[in-house]
PDB file of C-alpha atoms in Angstrom:
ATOM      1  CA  UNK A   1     -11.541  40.929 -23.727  1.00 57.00           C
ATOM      2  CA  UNK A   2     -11.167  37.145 -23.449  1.00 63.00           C
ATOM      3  CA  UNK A   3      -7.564  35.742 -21.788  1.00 62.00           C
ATOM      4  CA  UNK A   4      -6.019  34.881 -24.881  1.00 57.00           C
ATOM      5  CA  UNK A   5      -5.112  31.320 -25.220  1.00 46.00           C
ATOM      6  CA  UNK A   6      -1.255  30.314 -24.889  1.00 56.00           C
ATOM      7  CA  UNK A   7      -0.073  27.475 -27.026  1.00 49.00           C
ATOM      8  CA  UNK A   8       1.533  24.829 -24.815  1.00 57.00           C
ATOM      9  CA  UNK A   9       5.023  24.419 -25.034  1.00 88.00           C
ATOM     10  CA  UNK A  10       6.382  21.022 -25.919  1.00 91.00           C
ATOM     11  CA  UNK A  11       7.976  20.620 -22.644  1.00 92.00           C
ATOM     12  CA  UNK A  12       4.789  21.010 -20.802  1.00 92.00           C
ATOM     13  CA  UNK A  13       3.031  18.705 -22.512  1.00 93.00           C
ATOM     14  CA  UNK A  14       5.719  15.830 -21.848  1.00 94.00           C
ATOM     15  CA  UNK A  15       5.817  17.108 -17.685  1.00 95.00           C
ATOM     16  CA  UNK A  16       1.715  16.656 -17.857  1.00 94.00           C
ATOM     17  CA  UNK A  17       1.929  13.497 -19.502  1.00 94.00           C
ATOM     18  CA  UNK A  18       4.702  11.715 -17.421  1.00 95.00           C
ATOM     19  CA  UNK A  19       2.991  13.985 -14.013  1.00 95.00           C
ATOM     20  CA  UNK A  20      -0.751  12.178 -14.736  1.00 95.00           C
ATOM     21  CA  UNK A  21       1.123   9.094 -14.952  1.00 94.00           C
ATOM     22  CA  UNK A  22       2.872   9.970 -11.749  1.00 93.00           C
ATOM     23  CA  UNK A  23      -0.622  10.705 -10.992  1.00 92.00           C
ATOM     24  CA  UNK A  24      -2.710   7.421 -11.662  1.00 91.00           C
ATOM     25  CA  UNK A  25      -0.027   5.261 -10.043  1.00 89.00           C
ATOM     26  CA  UNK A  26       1.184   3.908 -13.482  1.00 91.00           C
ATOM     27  CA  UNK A  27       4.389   5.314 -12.587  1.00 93.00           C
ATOM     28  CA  UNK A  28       5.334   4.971  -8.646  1.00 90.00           C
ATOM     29  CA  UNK A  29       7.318   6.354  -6.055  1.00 89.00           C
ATOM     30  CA  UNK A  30      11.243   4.468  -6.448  1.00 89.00           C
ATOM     31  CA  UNK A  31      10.556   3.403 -10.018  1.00 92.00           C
ATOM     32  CA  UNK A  32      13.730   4.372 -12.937  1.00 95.00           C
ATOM     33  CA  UNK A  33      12.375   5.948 -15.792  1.00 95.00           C
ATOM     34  CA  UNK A  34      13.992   4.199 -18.981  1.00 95.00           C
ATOM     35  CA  UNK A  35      16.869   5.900 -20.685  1.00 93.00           C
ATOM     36  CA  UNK A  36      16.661   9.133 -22.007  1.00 91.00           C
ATOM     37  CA  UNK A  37      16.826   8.202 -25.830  1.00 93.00           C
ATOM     38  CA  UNK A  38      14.484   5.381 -25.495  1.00 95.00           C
ATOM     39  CA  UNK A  39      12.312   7.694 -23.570  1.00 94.00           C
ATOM     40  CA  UNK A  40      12.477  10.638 -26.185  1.00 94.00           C
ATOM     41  CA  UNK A  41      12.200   7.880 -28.718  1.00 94.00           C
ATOM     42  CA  UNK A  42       8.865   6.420 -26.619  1.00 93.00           C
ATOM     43  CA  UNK A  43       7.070   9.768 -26.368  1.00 93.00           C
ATOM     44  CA  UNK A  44       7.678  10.695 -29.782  1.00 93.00           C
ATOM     45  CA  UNK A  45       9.887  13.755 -28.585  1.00 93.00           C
ATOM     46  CA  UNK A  46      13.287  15.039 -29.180  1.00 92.00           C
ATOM     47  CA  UNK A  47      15.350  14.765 -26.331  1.00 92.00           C
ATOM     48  CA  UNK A  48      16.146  18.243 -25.455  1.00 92.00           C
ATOM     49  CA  UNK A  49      12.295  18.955 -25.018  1.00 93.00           C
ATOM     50  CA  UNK A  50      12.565  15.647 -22.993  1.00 94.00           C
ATOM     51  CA  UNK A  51      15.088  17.131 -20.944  1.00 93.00           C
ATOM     52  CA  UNK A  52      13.176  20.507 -20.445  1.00 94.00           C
ATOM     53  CA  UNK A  53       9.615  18.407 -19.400  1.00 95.00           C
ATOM     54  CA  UNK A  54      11.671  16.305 -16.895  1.00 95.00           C
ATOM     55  CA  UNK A  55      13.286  20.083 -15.351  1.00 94.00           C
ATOM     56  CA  UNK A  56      10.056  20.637 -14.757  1.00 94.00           C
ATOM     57  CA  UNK A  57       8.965  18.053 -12.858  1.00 95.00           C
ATOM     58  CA  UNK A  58      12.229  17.545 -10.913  1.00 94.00           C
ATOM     59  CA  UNK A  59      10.997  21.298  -9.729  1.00 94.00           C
ATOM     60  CA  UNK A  60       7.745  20.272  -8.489  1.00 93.00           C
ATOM     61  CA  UNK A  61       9.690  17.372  -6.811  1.00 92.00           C
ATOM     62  CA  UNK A  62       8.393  14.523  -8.845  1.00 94.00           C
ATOM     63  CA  UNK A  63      11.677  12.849 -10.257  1.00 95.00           C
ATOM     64  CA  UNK A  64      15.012  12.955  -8.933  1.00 94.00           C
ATOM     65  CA  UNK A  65      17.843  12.917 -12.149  1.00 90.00           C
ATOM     66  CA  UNK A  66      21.240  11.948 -10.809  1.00 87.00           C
ATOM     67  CA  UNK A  67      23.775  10.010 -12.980  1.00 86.00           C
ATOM     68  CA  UNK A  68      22.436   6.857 -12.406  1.00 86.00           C
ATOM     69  CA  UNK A  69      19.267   7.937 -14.250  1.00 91.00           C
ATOM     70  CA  UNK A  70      15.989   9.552 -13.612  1.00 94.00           C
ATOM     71  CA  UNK A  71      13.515   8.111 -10.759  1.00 95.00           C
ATOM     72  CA  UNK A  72      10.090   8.779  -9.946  1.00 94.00           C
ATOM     73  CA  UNK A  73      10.544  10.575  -6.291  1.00 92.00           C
ATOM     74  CA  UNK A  74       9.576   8.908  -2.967  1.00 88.00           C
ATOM     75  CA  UNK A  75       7.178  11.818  -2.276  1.00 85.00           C
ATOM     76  CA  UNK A  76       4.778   9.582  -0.219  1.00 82.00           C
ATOM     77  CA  UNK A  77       7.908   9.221   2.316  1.00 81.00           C
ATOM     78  CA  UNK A  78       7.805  12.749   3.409  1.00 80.00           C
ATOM     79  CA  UNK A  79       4.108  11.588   5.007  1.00 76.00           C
ATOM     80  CA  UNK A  80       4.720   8.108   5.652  1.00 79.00           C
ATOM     81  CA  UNK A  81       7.892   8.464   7.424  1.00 80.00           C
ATOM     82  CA  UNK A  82       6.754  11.154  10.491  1.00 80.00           C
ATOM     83  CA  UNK A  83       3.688   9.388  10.109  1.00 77.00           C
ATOM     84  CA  UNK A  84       5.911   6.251  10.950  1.00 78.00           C
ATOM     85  CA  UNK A  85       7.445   7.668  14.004  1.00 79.00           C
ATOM     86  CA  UNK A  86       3.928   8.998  15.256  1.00 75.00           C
ATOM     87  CA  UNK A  87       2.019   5.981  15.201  1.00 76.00           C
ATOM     88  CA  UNK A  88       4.426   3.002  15.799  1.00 71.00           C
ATOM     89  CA  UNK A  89       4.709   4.386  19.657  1.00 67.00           C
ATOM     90  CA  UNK A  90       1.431   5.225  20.300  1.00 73.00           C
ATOM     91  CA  UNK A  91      -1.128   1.757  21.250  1.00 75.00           C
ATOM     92  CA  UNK A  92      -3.994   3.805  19.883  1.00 81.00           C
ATOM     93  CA  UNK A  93      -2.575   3.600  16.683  1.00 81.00           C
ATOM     94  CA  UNK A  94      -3.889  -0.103  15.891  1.00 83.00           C
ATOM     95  CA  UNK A  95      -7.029   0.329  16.895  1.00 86.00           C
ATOM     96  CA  UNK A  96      -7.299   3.255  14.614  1.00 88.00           C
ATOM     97  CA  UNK A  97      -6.014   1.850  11.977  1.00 88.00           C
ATOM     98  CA  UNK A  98      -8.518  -1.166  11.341  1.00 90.00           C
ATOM     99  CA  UNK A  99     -11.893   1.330  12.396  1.00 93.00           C
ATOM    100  CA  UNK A 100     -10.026   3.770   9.586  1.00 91.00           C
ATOM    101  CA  UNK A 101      -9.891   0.636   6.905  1.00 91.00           C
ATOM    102  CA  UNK A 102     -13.159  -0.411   7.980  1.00 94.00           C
ATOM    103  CA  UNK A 103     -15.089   2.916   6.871  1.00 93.00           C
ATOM    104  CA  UNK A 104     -12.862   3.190   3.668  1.00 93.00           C
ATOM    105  CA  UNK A 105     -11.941  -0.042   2.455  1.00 94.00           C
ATOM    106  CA  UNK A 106     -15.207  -2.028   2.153  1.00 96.00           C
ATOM    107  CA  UNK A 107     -16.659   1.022  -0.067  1.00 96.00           C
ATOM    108  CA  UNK A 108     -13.548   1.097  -2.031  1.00 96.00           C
ATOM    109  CA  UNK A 109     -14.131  -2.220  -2.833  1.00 97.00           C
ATOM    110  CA  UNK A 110     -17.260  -1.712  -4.212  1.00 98.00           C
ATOM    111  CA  UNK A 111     -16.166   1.087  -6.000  1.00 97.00           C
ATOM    112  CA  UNK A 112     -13.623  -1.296  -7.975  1.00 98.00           C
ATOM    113  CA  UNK A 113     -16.204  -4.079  -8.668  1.00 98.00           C
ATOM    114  CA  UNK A 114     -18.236  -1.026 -10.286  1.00 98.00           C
ATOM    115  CA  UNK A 115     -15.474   0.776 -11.919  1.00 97.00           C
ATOM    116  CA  UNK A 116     -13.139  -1.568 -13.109  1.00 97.00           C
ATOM    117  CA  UNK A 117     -11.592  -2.134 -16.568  1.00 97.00           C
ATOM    118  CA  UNK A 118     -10.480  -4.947 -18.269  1.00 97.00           C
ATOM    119  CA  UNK A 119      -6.866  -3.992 -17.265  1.00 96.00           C
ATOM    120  CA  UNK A 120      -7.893  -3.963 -13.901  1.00 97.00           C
ATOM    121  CA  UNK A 121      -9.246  -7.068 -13.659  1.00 97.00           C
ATOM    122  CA  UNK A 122      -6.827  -8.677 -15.506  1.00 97.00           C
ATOM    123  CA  UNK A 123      -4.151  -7.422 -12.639  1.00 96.00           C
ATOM    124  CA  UNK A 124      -6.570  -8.437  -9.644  1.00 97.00           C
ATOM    125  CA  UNK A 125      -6.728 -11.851 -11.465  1.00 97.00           C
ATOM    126  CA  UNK A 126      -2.456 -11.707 -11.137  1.00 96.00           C
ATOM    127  CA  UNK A 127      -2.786 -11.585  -7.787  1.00 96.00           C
ATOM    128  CA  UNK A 128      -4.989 -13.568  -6.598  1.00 95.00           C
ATOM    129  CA  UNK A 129      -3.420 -16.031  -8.648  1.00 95.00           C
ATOM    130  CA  UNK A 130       0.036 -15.321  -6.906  1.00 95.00           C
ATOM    131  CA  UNK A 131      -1.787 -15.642  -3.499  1.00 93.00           C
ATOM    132  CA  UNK A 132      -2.877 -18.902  -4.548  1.00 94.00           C
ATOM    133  CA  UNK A 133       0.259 -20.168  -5.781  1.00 94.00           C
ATOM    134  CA  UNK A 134       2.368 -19.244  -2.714  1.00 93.00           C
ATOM    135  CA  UNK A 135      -0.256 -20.203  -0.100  1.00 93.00           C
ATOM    136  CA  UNK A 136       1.637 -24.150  -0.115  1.00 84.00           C
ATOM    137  CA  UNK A 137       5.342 -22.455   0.522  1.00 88.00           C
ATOM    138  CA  UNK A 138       6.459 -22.652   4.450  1.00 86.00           C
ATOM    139  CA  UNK A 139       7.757 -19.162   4.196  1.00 87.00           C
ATOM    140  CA  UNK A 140       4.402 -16.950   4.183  1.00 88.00           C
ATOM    141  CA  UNK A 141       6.594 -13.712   2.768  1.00 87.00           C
ATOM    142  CA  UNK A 142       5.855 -13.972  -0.692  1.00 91.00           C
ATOM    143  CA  UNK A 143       2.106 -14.460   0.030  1.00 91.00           C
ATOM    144  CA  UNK A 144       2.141 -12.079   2.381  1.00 88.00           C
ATOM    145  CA  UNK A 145       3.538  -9.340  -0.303  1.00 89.00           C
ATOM    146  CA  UNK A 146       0.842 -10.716  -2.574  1.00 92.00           C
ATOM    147  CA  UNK A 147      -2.035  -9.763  -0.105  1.00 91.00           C
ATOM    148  CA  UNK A 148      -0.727  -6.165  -0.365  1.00 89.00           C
ATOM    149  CA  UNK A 149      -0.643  -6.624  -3.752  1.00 92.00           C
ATOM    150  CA  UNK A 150      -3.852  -7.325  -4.400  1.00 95.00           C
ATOM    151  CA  UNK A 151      -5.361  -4.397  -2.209  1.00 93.00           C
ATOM    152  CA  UNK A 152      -3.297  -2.145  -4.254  1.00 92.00           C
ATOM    153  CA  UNK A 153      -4.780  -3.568  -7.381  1.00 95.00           C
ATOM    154  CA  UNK A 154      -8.347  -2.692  -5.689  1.00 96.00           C
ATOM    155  CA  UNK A 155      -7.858   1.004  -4.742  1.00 95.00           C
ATOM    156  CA  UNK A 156      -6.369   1.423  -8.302  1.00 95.00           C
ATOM    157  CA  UNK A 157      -9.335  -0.014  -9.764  1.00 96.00           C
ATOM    158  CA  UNK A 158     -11.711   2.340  -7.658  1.00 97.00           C
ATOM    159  CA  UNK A 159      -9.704   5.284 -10.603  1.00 96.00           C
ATOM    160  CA  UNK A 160      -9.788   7.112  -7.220  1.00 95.00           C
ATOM    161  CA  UNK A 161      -6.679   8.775  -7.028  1.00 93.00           C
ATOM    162  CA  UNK A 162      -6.991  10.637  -3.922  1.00 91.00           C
ATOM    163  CA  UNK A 163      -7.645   7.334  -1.720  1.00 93.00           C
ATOM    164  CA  UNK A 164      -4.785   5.497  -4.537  1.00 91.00           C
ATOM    165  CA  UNK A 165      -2.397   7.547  -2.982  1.00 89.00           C
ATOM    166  CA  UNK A 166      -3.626   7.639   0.728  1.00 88.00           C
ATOM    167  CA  UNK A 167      -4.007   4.157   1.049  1.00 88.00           C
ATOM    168  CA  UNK A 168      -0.509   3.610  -0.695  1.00 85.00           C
ATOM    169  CA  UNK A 169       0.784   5.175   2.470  1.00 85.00           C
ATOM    170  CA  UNK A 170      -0.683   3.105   4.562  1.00 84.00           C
ATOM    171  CA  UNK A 171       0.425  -0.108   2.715  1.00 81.00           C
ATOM    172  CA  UNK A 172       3.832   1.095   3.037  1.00 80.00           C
ATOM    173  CA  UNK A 173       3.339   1.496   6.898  1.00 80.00           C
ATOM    174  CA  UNK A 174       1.975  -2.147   6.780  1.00 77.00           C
ATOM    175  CA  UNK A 175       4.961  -3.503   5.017  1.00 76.00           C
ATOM    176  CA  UNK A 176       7.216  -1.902   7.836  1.00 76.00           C
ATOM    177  CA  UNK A 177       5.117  -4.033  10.496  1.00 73.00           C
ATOM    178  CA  UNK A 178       4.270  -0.534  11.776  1.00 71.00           C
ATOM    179  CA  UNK A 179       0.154  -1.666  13.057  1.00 73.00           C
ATOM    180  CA  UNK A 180       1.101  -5.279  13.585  1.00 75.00           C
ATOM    181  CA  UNK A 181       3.302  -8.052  12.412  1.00 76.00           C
ATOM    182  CA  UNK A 182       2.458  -9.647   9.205  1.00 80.00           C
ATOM    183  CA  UNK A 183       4.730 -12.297   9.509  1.00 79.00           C
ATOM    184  CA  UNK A 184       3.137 -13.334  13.015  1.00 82.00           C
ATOM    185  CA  UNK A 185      -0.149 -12.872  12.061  1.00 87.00           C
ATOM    186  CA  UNK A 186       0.253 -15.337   8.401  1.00 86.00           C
ATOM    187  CA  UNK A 187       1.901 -17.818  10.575  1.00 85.00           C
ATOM    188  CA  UNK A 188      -0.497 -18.332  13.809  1.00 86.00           C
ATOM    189  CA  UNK A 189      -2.653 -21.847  13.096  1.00 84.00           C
ATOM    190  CA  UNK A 190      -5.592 -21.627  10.954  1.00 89.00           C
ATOM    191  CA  UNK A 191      -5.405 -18.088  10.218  1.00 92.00           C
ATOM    192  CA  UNK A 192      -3.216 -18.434   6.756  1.00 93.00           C
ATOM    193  CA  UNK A 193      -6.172 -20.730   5.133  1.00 94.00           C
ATOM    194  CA  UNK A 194      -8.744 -17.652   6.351  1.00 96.00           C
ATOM    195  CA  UNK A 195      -6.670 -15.251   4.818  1.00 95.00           C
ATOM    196  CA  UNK A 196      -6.389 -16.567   1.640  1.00 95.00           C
ATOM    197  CA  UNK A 197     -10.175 -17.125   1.723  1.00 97.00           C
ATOM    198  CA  UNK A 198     -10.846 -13.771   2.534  1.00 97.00           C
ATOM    199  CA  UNK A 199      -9.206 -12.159  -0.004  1.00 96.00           C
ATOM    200  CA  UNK A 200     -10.253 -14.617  -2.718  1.00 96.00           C
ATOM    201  CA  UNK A 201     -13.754 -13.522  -1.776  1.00 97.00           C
ATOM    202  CA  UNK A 202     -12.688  -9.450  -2.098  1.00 97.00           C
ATOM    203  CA  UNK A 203     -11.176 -10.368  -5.551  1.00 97.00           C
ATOM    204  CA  UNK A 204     -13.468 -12.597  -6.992  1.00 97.00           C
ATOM    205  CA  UNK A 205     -16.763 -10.541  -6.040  1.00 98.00           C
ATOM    206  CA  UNK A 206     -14.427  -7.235  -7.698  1.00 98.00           C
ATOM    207  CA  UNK A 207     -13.916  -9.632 -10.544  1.00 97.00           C
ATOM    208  CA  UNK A 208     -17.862 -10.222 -11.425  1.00 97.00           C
ATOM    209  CA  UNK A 209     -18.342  -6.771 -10.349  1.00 97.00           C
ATOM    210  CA  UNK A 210     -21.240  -7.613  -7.292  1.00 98.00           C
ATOM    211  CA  UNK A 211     -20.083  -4.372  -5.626  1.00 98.00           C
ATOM    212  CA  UNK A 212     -22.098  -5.639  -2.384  1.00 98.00           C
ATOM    213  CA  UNK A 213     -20.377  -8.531  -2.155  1.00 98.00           C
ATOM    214  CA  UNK A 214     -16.828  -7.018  -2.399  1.00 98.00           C
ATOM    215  CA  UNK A 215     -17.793  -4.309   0.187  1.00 98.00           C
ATOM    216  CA  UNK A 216     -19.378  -7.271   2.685  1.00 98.00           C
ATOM    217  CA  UNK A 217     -15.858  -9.428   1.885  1.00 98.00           C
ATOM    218  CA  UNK A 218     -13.643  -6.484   2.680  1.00 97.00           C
ATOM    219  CA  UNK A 219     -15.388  -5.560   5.940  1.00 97.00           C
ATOM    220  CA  UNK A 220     -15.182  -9.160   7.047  1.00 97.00           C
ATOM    221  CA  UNK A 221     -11.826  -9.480   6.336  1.00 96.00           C
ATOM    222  CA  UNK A 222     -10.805  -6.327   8.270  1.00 95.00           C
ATOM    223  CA  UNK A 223     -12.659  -7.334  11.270  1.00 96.00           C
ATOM    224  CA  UNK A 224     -11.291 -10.519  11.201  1.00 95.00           C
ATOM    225  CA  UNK A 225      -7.501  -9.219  11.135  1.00 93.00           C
ATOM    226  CA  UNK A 226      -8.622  -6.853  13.990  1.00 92.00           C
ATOM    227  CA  UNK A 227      -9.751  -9.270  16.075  1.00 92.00           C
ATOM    228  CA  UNK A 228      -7.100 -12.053  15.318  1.00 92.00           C
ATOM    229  CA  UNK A 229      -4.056  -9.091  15.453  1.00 88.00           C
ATOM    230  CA  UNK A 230      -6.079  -7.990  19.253  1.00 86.00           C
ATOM    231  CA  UNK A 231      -5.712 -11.750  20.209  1.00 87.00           C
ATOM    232  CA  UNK A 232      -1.993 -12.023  19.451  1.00 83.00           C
ATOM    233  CA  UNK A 233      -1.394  -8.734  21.468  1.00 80.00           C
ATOM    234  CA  UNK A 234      -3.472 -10.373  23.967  1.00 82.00           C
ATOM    235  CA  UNK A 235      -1.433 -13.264  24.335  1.00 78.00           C
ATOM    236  CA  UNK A 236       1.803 -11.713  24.148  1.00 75.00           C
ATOM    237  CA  UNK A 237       1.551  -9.620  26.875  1.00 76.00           C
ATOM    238  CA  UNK A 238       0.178 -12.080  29.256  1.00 84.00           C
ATOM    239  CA  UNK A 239       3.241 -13.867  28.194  1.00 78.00           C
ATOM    240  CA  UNK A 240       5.018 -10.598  28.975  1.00 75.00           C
ATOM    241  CA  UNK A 241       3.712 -10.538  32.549  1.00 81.00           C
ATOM    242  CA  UNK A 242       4.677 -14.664  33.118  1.00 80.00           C
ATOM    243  CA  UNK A 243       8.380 -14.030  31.642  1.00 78.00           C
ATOM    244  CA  UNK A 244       8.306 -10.993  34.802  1.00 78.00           C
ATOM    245  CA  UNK A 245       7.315 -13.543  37.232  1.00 78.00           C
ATOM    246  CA  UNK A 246      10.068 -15.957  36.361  1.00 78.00           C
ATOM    247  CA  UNK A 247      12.719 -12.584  36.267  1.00 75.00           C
ATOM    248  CA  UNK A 248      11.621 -11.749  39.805  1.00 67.00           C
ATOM    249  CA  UNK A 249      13.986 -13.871  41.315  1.00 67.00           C
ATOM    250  CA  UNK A 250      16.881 -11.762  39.886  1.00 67.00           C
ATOM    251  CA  UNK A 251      15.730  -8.681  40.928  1.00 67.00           C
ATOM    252  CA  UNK A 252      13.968  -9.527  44.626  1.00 68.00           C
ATOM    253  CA  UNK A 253      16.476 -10.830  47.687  1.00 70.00           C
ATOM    254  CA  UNK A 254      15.764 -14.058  48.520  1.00 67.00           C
ATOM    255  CA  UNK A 255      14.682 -14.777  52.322  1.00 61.00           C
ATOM    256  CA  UNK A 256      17.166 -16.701  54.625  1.00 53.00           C
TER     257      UNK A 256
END
């Protein structure tokens, strides 16, 4: 005989809805869910079975419920943070990093000029348009934030949750200057402009969906990072090894 089928409880229902959000990255790691009764109220839902649904996912360790509210958990940190401590001491870890973006990202991008929505778009077409509009500010922060902004936009439009999620991490990573500075790179001559061409190029080519031209952008833009981000190593530890020379007289005994 057949399994017979079990009707879903009410509670389940709400945990799978608000979990495939958790999912998709409409709803991300840090992010406070809205009140309870304008949640219930939201869903459709009374607010016990809201209650019960959130139980459930605060057992899977999705949400975190304290009395300041409910918040999507930081479940990415329990990877990102070892992953943190492993890589920011090691000096393969940079060179890694870019060959790793380099196989995944260019094809990612192509995957978001063919897969895209409307909604999609419509968020790549934010951020390049924040990019553009804080590329004349001295501080390069805010563009800076922008640029990961806009590759987030791409691996969500790829509707590729496993690399969503993966390459989330490494963002993360990014923002804690864990590969290279971000700050140094955006503010060494020349590059900003080159940046901000670059990634026009990625989102425009996702925007009219040319999938070959958003995977040739992205790799160009990669190697280009890797090779300015090697030159600024480059040059800082030769200026390491000329600040030594100057300290030797503090550590050598001069001759009578």
């Amino acid at each position: 005989m057949p399994e017979p089928i079990r009707p879903v409880k009410l509670a389940e229902a709400i945990a799978e809805r608000i979990q495939t959000m958790i999912l998709e990255g409409v709803l991300k790691p840090g992010e406070k869910l809205i009140a309870e009764r304008e949640l219930a109220e939201a869903l459709g839902v009374s607010r016990p079975s809201l209650r019960d649904g959130l139980a459930l996912l605060e057992e899977k360790g999705l949400l975190v419920t304290s009395k300041g509210g409910t918040v999507v958990a930081r479940f990415l940190d329990r990877l990102a943070d070892p992953l943190a401590e492993l890589l920011g001491s090691d000096e393969r870890a940079v060179a890694d990093y870019f060959e790793f973006r380099l196989m995944l990202e260019p094809q990612a991008s192509a995957l978001a000029a063919e897969r895209a929505t409307e909604i999609d778009r419509g968020e790549i077409a934010r951020c390049v348009a924040a990019m553009r509009a804080a590329h004349g500010a001295d501080d390069p922060t805010t563009e800076a934030n922008a640029d990961v902004a806009l590759h987030t936009a791409v691996y969500e439009a790829t509707h590729n949750v496993f690399l969503l999620h993966i390459m989330t991490v490494l963002a993360d990573l990014l923002r804690k200057n864990i590969f290279y500075n971000r700050d140094q790179l955006y503010r060494r001559a020349g590059v900003r402009d080159l940046l901000l061409e670059q990634h026009l190029a990625i989102g425009e080519a996702v925007l009219a969906g040319d999938a070959a031209a958003a995977e040739a952008a992205a790799s160009a833009h990669i190697r280009f990072t890797r090779s300015t981000t090697a030159q600024i190593r480059e040059e800082e530890a030769r200026l390491a090894t000329s600040l030594r020379r100057i300290e030797r007289a503090d550590v050598v005994q001069s001759g009578k």
